[in-house]
XYZ file of C-alpha atoms in Angstrom:
653
model
C 136.935 44.715 -5.300
C 136.535 46.317 -1.922
C 138.344 48.436 0.618
C 137.887 49.709 4.136
C 136.554 53.246 4.097
C 137.385 55.737 6.845
C 134.032 54.927 8.454
C 134.935 51.261 8.566
C 132.285 50.338 5.996
C 133.028 47.611 3.505
C 132.519 48.863 -0.046
C 132.296 46.973 -3.283
C 133.006 49.131 -6.308
C 131.255 48.240 -9.554
C 130.835 49.982 -12.902
C 127.092 49.434 -13.132
C 124.191 48.019 -11.132
C 120.632 47.005 -11.992
C 117.971 47.288 -9.295
C 114.320 46.314 -9.459
C 111.527 47.281 -7.060
C 108.394 45.108 -7.287
C 105.111 44.938 -5.398
C 101.435 45.785 -5.664
C 100.429 48.864 -7.629
C 99.229 50.293 -4.306
C 102.638 49.855 -2.677
C 104.073 53.046 -4.159
C 106.595 51.203 -6.305
C 106.701 53.817 -9.071
C 107.051 56.565 -6.469
C 110.146 55.135 -4.820
C 111.578 54.064 -8.172
C 111.260 57.621 -9.413
C 112.817 59.016 -6.236
C 115.707 56.551 -6.408
C 116.234 57.689 -10.000
C 116.212 61.332 -8.934
C 118.836 60.629 -6.262
C 120.900 58.732 -8.832
C 120.697 61.623 -11.288
C 121.750 64.132 -8.646
C 124.584 61.855 -7.523
C 125.897 61.891 -11.082
C 125.437 58.442 -12.621
C 124.276 57.658 -16.121
C 121.128 55.527 -16.074
C 118.177 54.069 -17.931
C 114.866 53.013 -16.398
C 111.872 50.867 -17.274
C 108.659 51.124 -15.223
C 106.206 48.232 -15.496
C 102.520 48.629 -14.712
C 99.748 46.050 -14.269
C 97.703 45.721 -17.438
C 94.554 45.239 -15.375
C 93.097 48.310 -13.712
C 92.866 47.821 -9.951
C 93.984 44.206 -10.079
C 93.380 42.358 -6.779
C 96.171 42.998 -4.278
C 98.702 40.218 -3.949
C 98.065 38.673 -7.371
C 100.748 38.126 -9.987
C 98.835 40.141 -12.587
C 98.635 43.074 -10.171
C 102.396 43.468 -9.766
C 103.920 46.875 -10.438
C 107.684 47.110 -10.965
C 110.400 49.665 -11.592
C 113.842 48.746 -12.926
C 116.864 51.004 -13.171
C 120.387 50.377 -14.378
C 122.915 53.030 -13.413
C 126.650 53.263 -13.675
C 129.908 55.094 -14.147
C 129.919 54.045 -17.813
C 127.548 54.743 -20.702
C 124.198 53.130 -19.846
C 122.018 52.239 -22.840
C 119.380 49.895 -21.358
C 117.605 49.281 -18.024
C 119.558 46.024 -17.782
C 118.620 42.376 -18.110
C 118.668 40.420 -14.858
C 118.650 42.704 -11.792
C 121.589 42.595 -9.415
C 119.175 43.422 -6.607
C 115.435 42.805 -6.273
C 113.188 44.364 -3.634
C 110.026 42.239 -3.403
C 107.137 43.539 -1.318
C 105.066 40.338 -1.504
C 105.158 36.727 -2.775
C 103.598 37.635 -6.147
C 106.358 40.150 -6.863
C 109.003 37.562 -5.986
C 107.342 34.744 -7.907
C 107.114 36.493 -11.280
C 110.686 37.779 -11.069
C 112.414 34.590 -9.899
C 112.811 33.134 -13.419
C 114.808 36.218 -14.428
C 117.266 36.222 -11.517
C 120.814 34.919 -11.743
C 122.410 33.014 -8.839
C 123.828 35.342 -6.227
C 121.297 38.133 -6.833
C 120.620 40.230 -3.745
C 116.953 39.831 -2.786
C 115.302 41.989 -0.136
C 111.849 40.754 0.855
C 109.175 42.123 3.141
C 108.892 38.934 5.176
C 105.747 40.218 6.932
C 103.796 39.608 3.711
C 105.066 36.071 3.133
C 102.239 34.140 4.718
C 99.657 31.581 3.629
C 97.106 34.217 2.593
C 99.518 35.921 0.204
C 100.901 32.618 -1.099
C 97.318 31.759 -2.073
C 96.825 35.117 -3.786
C 99.989 34.471 -5.781
C 98.919 30.883 -6.596
C 102.247 29.625 -5.292
C 101.168 25.986 -5.230
C 104.545 24.410 -4.486
C 104.814 26.283 -1.183
C 101.152 25.830 -0.294
C 101.450 22.059 -0.838
C 104.645 21.855 1.173
C 106.663 20.667 -1.817
C 109.339 23.305 -1.129
C 110.019 26.070 1.358
C 110.828 29.709 0.743
C 114.353 29.135 2.056
C 114.873 26.288 -0.410
C 113.654 28.444 -3.280
C 115.969 31.279 -2.286
C 119.014 29.138 -1.506
C 120.856 30.289 -4.663
C 120.547 33.969 -3.756
C 121.808 36.462 -1.199
C 118.692 37.223 0.832
C 117.761 39.911 3.332
C 114.479 39.228 5.106
C 113.160 42.450 6.548
C 109.999 43.021 8.588
C 108.962 46.162 6.744
C 105.507 46.322 8.324
C 106.693 45.749 11.883
C 109.646 48.115 11.651
C 107.681 51.083 10.280
C 104.989 50.670 12.944
C 107.682 50.705 15.616
C 109.390 53.714 14.061
C 106.096 55.619 13.907
C 104.809 54.766 17.380
C 104.768 58.446 18.351
C 103.070 59.639 15.155
C 99.298 60.032 15.460
C 98.092 58.569 12.164
C 95.983 55.453 11.434
C 97.740 52.071 11.441
C 97.103 51.552 7.715
C 98.818 54.864 6.944
C 101.833 53.760 8.944
C 102.037 50.546 6.916
C 101.829 52.547 3.681
C 105.147 54.240 4.515
C 107.006 50.936 4.132
C 107.917 51.882 0.556
C 110.010 54.752 1.929
C 111.553 52.368 4.470
C 112.596 50.107 1.584
C 113.915 53.112 -0.323
C 115.983 54.145 2.690
C 117.505 50.675 3.012
C 118.351 50.429 -0.678
C 119.748 53.965 -0.596
C 122.090 52.893 2.210
C 123.269 49.760 0.380
C 123.878 51.570 -2.904
C 125.099 54.811 -1.327
C 122.398 57.129 -2.674
C 121.825 60.534 -1.023
C 118.623 61.002 0.995
C 118.434 64.793 0.609
C 116.554 64.774 -2.745
C 113.956 62.369 -1.318
C 113.540 64.390 1.865
C 112.992 67.497 -0.243
C 110.379 65.644 -2.310
C 108.540 64.503 0.812
C 108.467 68.040 2.194
C 107.199 69.542 -1.061
C 104.605 66.885 -1.894
C 103.226 66.009 1.530
C 103.522 69.476 3.039
C 99.764 69.934 3.325
C 99.620 66.794 5.489
C 102.442 67.366 7.977
C 101.841 64.155 9.932
C 102.027 62.054 6.747
C 105.120 63.939 5.629
C 106.748 63.330 9.008
C 105.843 59.634 8.882
C 107.370 59.167 5.442
C 110.519 61.015 6.512
C 110.891 58.869 9.629
C 110.355 55.645 7.673
C 112.904 56.682 5.041
C 115.525 57.396 7.705
C 114.591 54.235 9.614
C 115.273 52.156 6.516
C 118.609 53.889 6.026
C 119.538 53.395 9.672
C 118.498 49.746 9.497
C 121.376 49.226 7.101
C 123.777 51.084 9.377
C 122.879 49.686 12.772
C 122.254 46.004 12.106
C 124.888 43.487 11.189
C 123.637 43.472 7.615
C 126.775 45.333 6.534
C 128.931 42.399 7.630
C 127.102 40.130 5.200
C 126.385 42.519 2.357
C 128.915 45.247 1.559
C 127.743 48.695 0.596
C 127.983 48.938 -3.164
C 129.616 51.986 -4.680
C 129.044 53.100 -8.269
C 131.258 56.033 -9.081
C 130.041 59.063 -11.007
C 129.740 59.114 -14.773
C 131.758 61.726 -16.631
C 129.123 63.657 -18.548
C 129.780 66.085 -21.353
C 129.812 69.598 -19.819
C 126.377 71.165 -19.604
C 123.232 71.319 -17.519
C 121.286 68.080 -17.171
C 117.991 66.812 -15.874
C 116.377 63.430 -16.131
C 113.480 63.277 -18.518
C 110.845 60.849 -19.768
C 109.785 60.572 -23.385
C 106.425 62.194 -22.675
C 108.120 65.093 -20.882
C 110.523 65.485 -23.797
C 107.576 65.656 -26.199
C 106.019 68.389 -24.078
C 109.222 70.442 -24.004
C 109.662 69.881 -27.726
C 106.159 71.208 -28.365
C 106.997 74.248 -26.242
C 110.127 74.770 -28.366
C 108.002 74.545 -31.546
C 105.797 77.332 -30.216
C 108.914 79.407 -29.542
C 110.527 78.722 -32.925
C 107.483 79.126 -35.188
C 105.883 82.137 -33.538
C 102.425 80.894 -34.519
C 99.570 79.638 -32.333
C 99.956 76.029 -31.241
C 96.992 73.822 -30.375
C 97.493 70.456 -28.704
C 94.272 68.441 -28.581
C 94.037 64.880 -27.339
C 91.883 62.308 -25.635
C 93.216 60.544 -22.504
C 94.759 57.178 -23.353
C 97.640 55.189 -21.871
C 100.537 55.919 -22.315
C 100.042 59.229 -24.146
C 97.957 61.053 -21.525
C 100.918 62.534 -19.656
C 101.821 64.787 -22.590
C 98.596 66.719 -22.034
C 99.273 66.863 -18.295
C 102.723 68.380 -18.860
C 101.476 70.859 -21.465
C 98.751 72.067 -19.149
C 101.501 73.700 -17.098
C 102.723 75.651 -20.144
C 99.603 77.750 -20.710
C 101.513 80.872 -19.679
C 103.741 80.291 -22.719
C 100.744 80.482 -25.032
C 100.215 76.740 -25.432
C 96.567 75.847 -26.035
C 96.077 72.352 -24.554
C 92.651 70.781 -24.916
C 91.193 67.522 -23.641
C 88.612 66.435 -26.193
C 85.638 64.113 -25.874
C 87.083 61.459 -28.180
C 89.946 60.686 -30.555
C 88.079 61.866 -33.655
C 87.347 65.245 -32.099
C 90.979 65.523 -31.020
C 92.481 65.025 -34.476
C 89.895 67.171 -36.217
C 90.443 69.996 -33.736
C 94.157 69.846 -34.511
C 93.421 69.975 -38.256
C 91.123 72.942 -37.690
C 93.905 74.729 -35.823
C 96.246 74.229 -38.789
C 93.588 75.455 -41.207
C 93.197 78.587 -39.079
C 96.907 79.382 -39.256
C 98.199 77.613 -36.144
C 99.889 74.248 -35.838
C 97.747 71.333 -34.707
C 99.279 68.498 -32.685
C 97.593 65.423 -31.259
C 98.796 62.260 -29.519
C 97.390 58.813 -28.960
C 98.110 55.132 -28.581
C 96.666 51.779 -29.586
C 93.054 51.980 -30.790
C 93.272 55.780 -30.775
C 95.447 55.749 -33.878
C 92.819 53.678 -35.667
C 90.150 56.209 -34.748
C 92.312 59.079 -35.989
C 92.998 57.490 -39.378
C 90.117 59.215 -41.173
C 91.178 62.569 -39.760
C 94.790 61.991 -40.807
C 93.543 61.278 -44.328
C 91.599 64.540 -44.259
C 94.885 66.325 -43.523
C 96.496 64.404 -46.395
C 93.813 65.571 -48.828
C 93.652 69.154 -47.547
C 97.463 69.211 -47.380
C 97.645 70.859 -43.993
C 100.439 70.459 -41.437
C 99.577 68.065 -38.620
C 101.655 66.199 -36.038
C 100.397 62.900 -34.635
C 102.381 61.350 -31.773
C 101.738 57.629 -31.445
C 103.019 55.963 -28.271
C 102.763 52.372 -29.444
C 101.506 49.718 -27.045
C 100.499 46.069 -27.193
C 97.536 45.278 -29.420
C 95.358 44.536 -31.270
C 92.241 46.230 -29.925
C 92.724 47.321 -26.312
C 95.433 44.674 -26.017
C 97.735 45.224 -23.042
C 97.596 48.997 -22.465
C 100.614 49.115 -20.141
C 102.956 46.966 -22.248
C 105.260 48.049 -25.069
C 105.451 46.991 -28.736
C 106.507 48.304 -32.151
C 103.434 47.016 -33.933
C 102.072 50.230 -35.495
C 104.752 50.639 -38.162
C 102.770 49.318 -41.108
C 99.632 51.030 -39.837
C 101.442 54.376 -39.687
C 102.568 53.895 -43.286
C 99.529 52.235 -44.840
C 96.708 52.215 -42.273
C 94.436 54.585 -44.191
C 92.229 54.062 -47.201
C 93.403 55.339 -50.548
C 96.951 56.260 -51.490
C 97.884 58.477 -48.568
C 101.638 58.660 -47.925
C 102.865 60.749 -45.008
C 106.172 61.338 -43.235
C 107.017 58.981 -40.357
C 109.753 59.615 -37.764
C 110.770 57.254 -34.937
C 112.687 58.664 -31.926
C 115.227 56.292 -30.423
C 115.275 57.308 -26.738
C 113.279 59.366 -24.211
C 115.459 62.444 -24.704
C 115.323 62.083 -28.487
C 111.559 62.708 -28.368
C 112.375 66.410 -27.895
C 114.196 66.694 -31.223
C 111.885 64.254 -33.023
C 108.758 66.341 -32.478
C 110.626 69.530 -33.488
C 111.733 67.813 -36.701
C 108.163 66.669 -37.253
C 107.036 70.306 -37.109
C 109.682 71.346 -39.645
C 108.605 68.629 -42.074
C 104.879 69.206 -41.546
C 105.144 72.941 -42.236
C 107.683 72.792 -45.052
C 105.882 70.019 -46.951
C 102.310 70.794 -45.818
C 101.642 67.233 -44.681
C 100.771 65.164 -41.629
C 103.729 63.635 -39.801
C 103.474 60.649 -37.468
C 106.019 60.401 -34.646
C 106.266 56.704 -33.744
C 107.269 56.433 -30.115
C 106.270 53.566 -27.808
C 105.534 52.892 -24.158
C 109.164 52.007 -23.397
C 110.292 55.453 -24.558
C 107.242 57.374 -23.323
C 107.462 56.092 -19.745
C 111.216 55.512 -19.600
C 113.696 58.153 -18.459
C 117.327 59.046 -18.999
C 119.716 61.943 -18.266
C 119.095 64.726 -20.783
C 121.392 67.600 -21.554
C 119.196 70.695 -21.618
C 119.751 72.348 -25.002
C 120.388 76.027 -25.534
C 117.149 77.259 -27.088
C 119.155 79.659 -29.256
C 120.968 76.706 -30.808
C 117.686 75.392 -32.229
C 117.047 76.822 -35.670
C 113.924 78.851 -36.336
C 111.125 76.952 -38.029
C 110.292 78.977 -41.099
C 106.599 79.688 -41.595
C 105.561 81.436 -44.821
C 101.869 82.236 -44.986
C 100.729 83.293 -48.445
C 99.779 86.969 -48.292
C 99.569 88.216 -51.891
C 96.065 88.007 -53.352
C 97.372 88.337 -56.894
C 98.097 84.959 -58.434
C 96.907 82.948 -55.454
C 95.689 79.425 -56.175
C 95.112 77.007 -53.269
C 96.783 74.012 -54.956
C 99.635 75.737 -56.741
C 102.991 74.165 -55.820
C 106.409 75.182 -54.577
C 108.800 74.124 -57.317
C 111.166 72.366 -54.911
C 108.992 70.882 -52.172
C 105.681 70.599 -54.093
C 103.958 72.010 -50.984
C 100.822 74.015 -51.604
C 100.554 77.549 -50.160
C 99.372 78.012 -46.574
C 96.758 80.753 -46.530
C 95.048 81.967 -43.382
C 91.262 82.111 -43.689
C 89.979 85.657 -43.503
C 92.915 87.109 -45.405
C 91.428 89.445 -48.080
C 91.643 87.961 -51.564
C 92.722 84.509 -50.375
C 89.304 82.916 -50.164
C 89.622 79.238 -51.087
C 88.065 75.845 -50.652
C 89.591 72.747 -49.076
C 87.999 69.522 -47.862
C 87.971 65.764 -48.179
C 86.908 65.594 -51.811
C 89.591 65.400 -54.488
C 90.686 68.788 -55.790
C 91.811 69.916 -59.181
C 95.477 70.668 -59.660
C 96.335 74.330 -58.950
C 92.772 75.642 -58.717
C 91.459 73.476 -55.878
C 87.991 72.959 -57.254
C 86.212 69.686 -56.498
C 87.190 67.293 -59.272
C 86.045 63.821 -60.256
C 88.208 63.724 -63.351
C 90.103 60.370 -63.434
C 93.274 61.797 -64.942
C 93.379 64.647 -62.441
C 92.961 62.187 -59.569
C 95.781 60.022 -60.910
C 97.963 63.103 -61.226
C 97.162 64.427 -57.732
C 97.760 61.055 -56.048
C 101.187 60.799 -57.673
C 101.928 64.446 -56.872
C 101.211 63.949 -53.165
C 103.432 60.853 -53.150
C 106.243 62.734 -54.894
C 105.959 65.528 -52.327
C 106.677 63.058 -49.528
C 109.517 61.502 -51.508
C 111.127 64.932 -51.915
C 111.288 65.274 -48.135
C 114.187 62.840 -48.454
C 116.321 65.867 -49.353
C 116.063 67.022 -45.725
C 116.824 63.617 -44.213
C 120.463 62.967 -43.235
C 122.254 59.875 -44.485
C 122.005 56.822 -42.273
C 125.271 56.168 -40.446
C 126.926 52.805 -39.820
C 128.427 52.143 -36.397
C 131.117 49.489 -36.294
C 134.169 48.157 -38.135
C 134.635 48.843 -41.833
C 134.968 45.114 -42.584
C 131.718 44.124 -40.836
C 129.648 41.530 -42.678
C 126.506 41.348 -40.527
C 124.484 44.551 -40.102
C 122.034 44.821 -37.217
C 119.343 47.218 -38.436
C 116.760 48.587 -36.041
C 114.331 51.451 -35.647
C 112.877 53.456 -32.795
C 113.258 52.323 -29.196
C 115.478 49.302 -29.887
C 118.492 51.581 -30.407
C 120.018 51.278 -26.937
C 119.689 47.510 -26.690
C 121.153 46.984 -30.160
C 124.040 49.391 -29.534
C 124.871 47.648 -26.252
C 125.120 44.182 -27.836
C 126.904 45.419 -30.964
C 129.526 46.965 -28.673
C 129.951 43.572 -27.000
C 130.173 41.854 -30.381
C 132.823 44.294 -31.595
C 134.849 43.694 -28.421
C 134.893 39.991 -29.312
C 136.161 40.764 -32.783
C 132.954 39.740 -34.515
C 132.269 41.347 -37.943
C 129.104 43.098 -36.757
C 127.887 46.678 -37.257
C 124.771 48.690 -36.439
C 122.570 51.052 -38.413
C 119.453 52.594 -36.955
C 116.489 54.076 -38.779
C 115.020 57.280 -37.383
C 113.271 58.211 -40.627
C 110.867 55.522 -41.797
C 109.129 57.392 -44.600
C 110.854 58.411 -46.654
C 113.931 56.290 -45.948
C 117.358 57.992 -45.992
C 118.577 58.323 -49.571
C 121.729 56.266 -48.954
C 119.957 53.333 -47.286
C 120.116 51.093 -50.350
C 123.867 51.662 -50.743
C 124.459 50.900 -47.068
C 122.428 47.688 -47.092
C 124.142 46.370 -50.210
C 127.537 46.484 -48.463
C 126.610 43.720 -46.026
C 126.229 40.002 -46.593
C 123.262 39.767 -44.221
C 120.932 42.147 -42.394
C 119.532 41.184 -38.974
C 116.439 43.212 -38.045
C 115.295 42.982 -34.395
C 111.753 44.298 -33.859
C 109.093 44.160 -31.167
C 106.618 42.896 -33.760
C 106.441 39.978 -36.183
C 108.624 41.518 -38.880
C 107.146 44.768 -40.174
C 110.387 46.589 -41.010
C 111.741 43.297 -42.349
C 108.856 43.190 -44.819
C 109.638 46.722 -45.979
C 113.381 46.188 -46.310
C 113.107 42.926 -48.224
C 110.352 44.310 -50.422
C 112.056 47.609 -51.282
C 115.709 46.580 -51.448
C 115.785 42.830 -52.073
C 118.647 42.206 -49.618
C 119.438 39.096 -47.571
C 117.586 40.076 -44.405
C 116.284 38.038 -41.484
C 114.164 39.103 -38.534
C 114.440 38.599 -34.816
C 111.039 39.233 -33.340
C 109.027 39.059 -30.145
C 105.742 40.485 -28.884
C 105.842 39.789 -25.157
C 105.051 43.361 -24.174
C 108.591 43.810 -22.853
C 111.729 45.309 -24.411
C 114.483 43.126 -25.805
C 116.965 41.661 -23.376
C 120.608 42.116 -24.227
C 121.187 38.386 -23.764
C 118.578 37.379 -26.330
C 119.879 39.878 -28.880
C 123.398 38.526 -28.320
C 122.121 35.018 -29.000
C 120.418 36.212 -32.183
C 123.692 37.698 -33.448
C 125.544 34.495 -32.547
C 123.000 32.426 -34.430
C 123.283 34.497 -37.606
C 127.086 34.406 -37.548
C 126.948 30.624 -37.226
C 124.479 30.391 -40.122
C 126.570 32.708 -42.267
C 129.691 30.642 -41.636
C 127.884 27.412 -42.523
C 126.676 29.056 -45.731
C 130.177 30.292 -46.589
C 129.196 33.958 -46.190
C 131.849 34.881 -43.630
C 135.314 35.763 -44.896
C 137.005 34.208 -41.855
C 136.262 31.813 -39.019
C 134.685 33.476 -35.995
C 134.544 31.825 -32.588
C 131.132 32.832 -31.321
C 130.181 30.566 -28.450
C 130.441 31.891 -24.927
C 129.098 31.204 -21.432
C 126.304 28.653 -21.322
C 126.385 28.422 -25.119
C 129.947 27.006 -25.176
C 130.190 23.986 -27.453
C 132.994 22.452 -29.435
C 133.060 23.430 -33.074
C 133.607 19.859 -34.102
C 130.501 18.696 -32.262
C 128.419 21.420 -33.876
C 129.751 20.470 -37.304
C 129.019 16.769 -36.721
C 125.512 17.576 -35.498
C 124.833 19.702 -38.570
C 126.195 17.002 -40.870
C 124.128 14.341 -39.174
């Protein structure tokens, strides 16, 4: 496990580690989490992160509902999730420790800012057992490896020669903590020092203070006897596929994807949106791309945003908008206008907890049915769900291809976990991305606004102002081919079915769904969107145990891949994990009539690998009891170990 390095340091080598920083939103938790991630990326590990934000804006300091957190799992192996229980927790105050304690396994390394663990902060955290003297902090932490550090005192001492206010000195404690954790987990300081110089350069005293605190934290690990109790932990580099990498969030990937669309279509691109968590960052990133010809607009509301995007498409550009939560509801009428006018439109929906304003900083997959059916009238559109932060780049490019080829709105169903999460991303060669074909109708002879392409059923895209191509579009039903306002019942019936068939024909451009796992698998775990990594991780574990389990993941929700029915019919049961109450389950059972069961939660947090593993175990047990497994499978492990005979007797009784 360990060896003596040339420097005499004790090292413990592991394949992967999960670390969590937690404190008040004003403690700079996201800042140091991001910088630790940057150092990890530069060092060469694979990783996945999950930032957590307080749902309440400006929650009172020290309260449990004001805790901000940042979790990262990194390793020398393929990392698919941010991890379940952290191997190390850095808690800046009692509230941060209290809400994370239930999720810690015995032996977890806990670093606490002991200066904040006093009666005042125990009261803010409503930690009654300590306030009443029923238990002490040491008793609570007896199962863990604990480092009590006087963050506040140590940074003040380190900054005694820096002429800044006392409160500003205390604020540098996040960099002190980052320095200490960087020492323990052998992360380089150079990327963080560069960040400090670049971002605090206009305030040299503040920059100097942060630099000193960072180094003081690092030196604290080196100079004190902490290393004799807690070995430095080494995670060797991950062997990446050759190429150039950067770490990227889902929102960044969307922005770069939109830039690629502009490059590959050669037409004007208008991104219009209204600020809403967690979609706002896309606009912020695109603002920096104005020199590439991106038109990025902040509108006064969601309705103006979607209608501006539709107007851009009508004028011969491509309109894109993004939103979350209630914003998608507000855009629904505009999306229907694009359905009726048959104009290309991309709507990015970063799903979050609802209904109504819900929990704006928490993740869910609860907009699936709304994306498919949340508009009045028969209004089918194409729906794509990216499966990781990096996949958002390709997903939005695909959305543009579909929107233009089939003259339809496309919804890209992301969520907060993907939008705010990050992962290493291999930067693609722009030349390897195919051109997005745009054919504007130019011939005045024979032009009719609702004539159809024989293959795609898309109507022609005609720029207004082109001589001889004057035409009328709008929200009222149009006559087939000629585009005149029509109230004829038979025409309406025909046009509704025609628009539905157009979306169905997009299936020709959707690749077959692939099955991951053994050929003789009998239980299929079917997911969509952001659950990909968690499902893949537990299916890998199940396969290692010899369980007959496979995975299939849906990226295309409407229309489904053409081979989906054939794939589903091969399995004796389908398990569908979703961060909702069973929306995909409803679709799968309704469309295909297969034996499918759901595993659902709406806690505002992603799945944990452990709970997905339990769900798979449960279904294998049920299938065996029902005689649906071809052979006996020993499924129990760890704390779930029980004798088969006892289980059988209990079931019989």
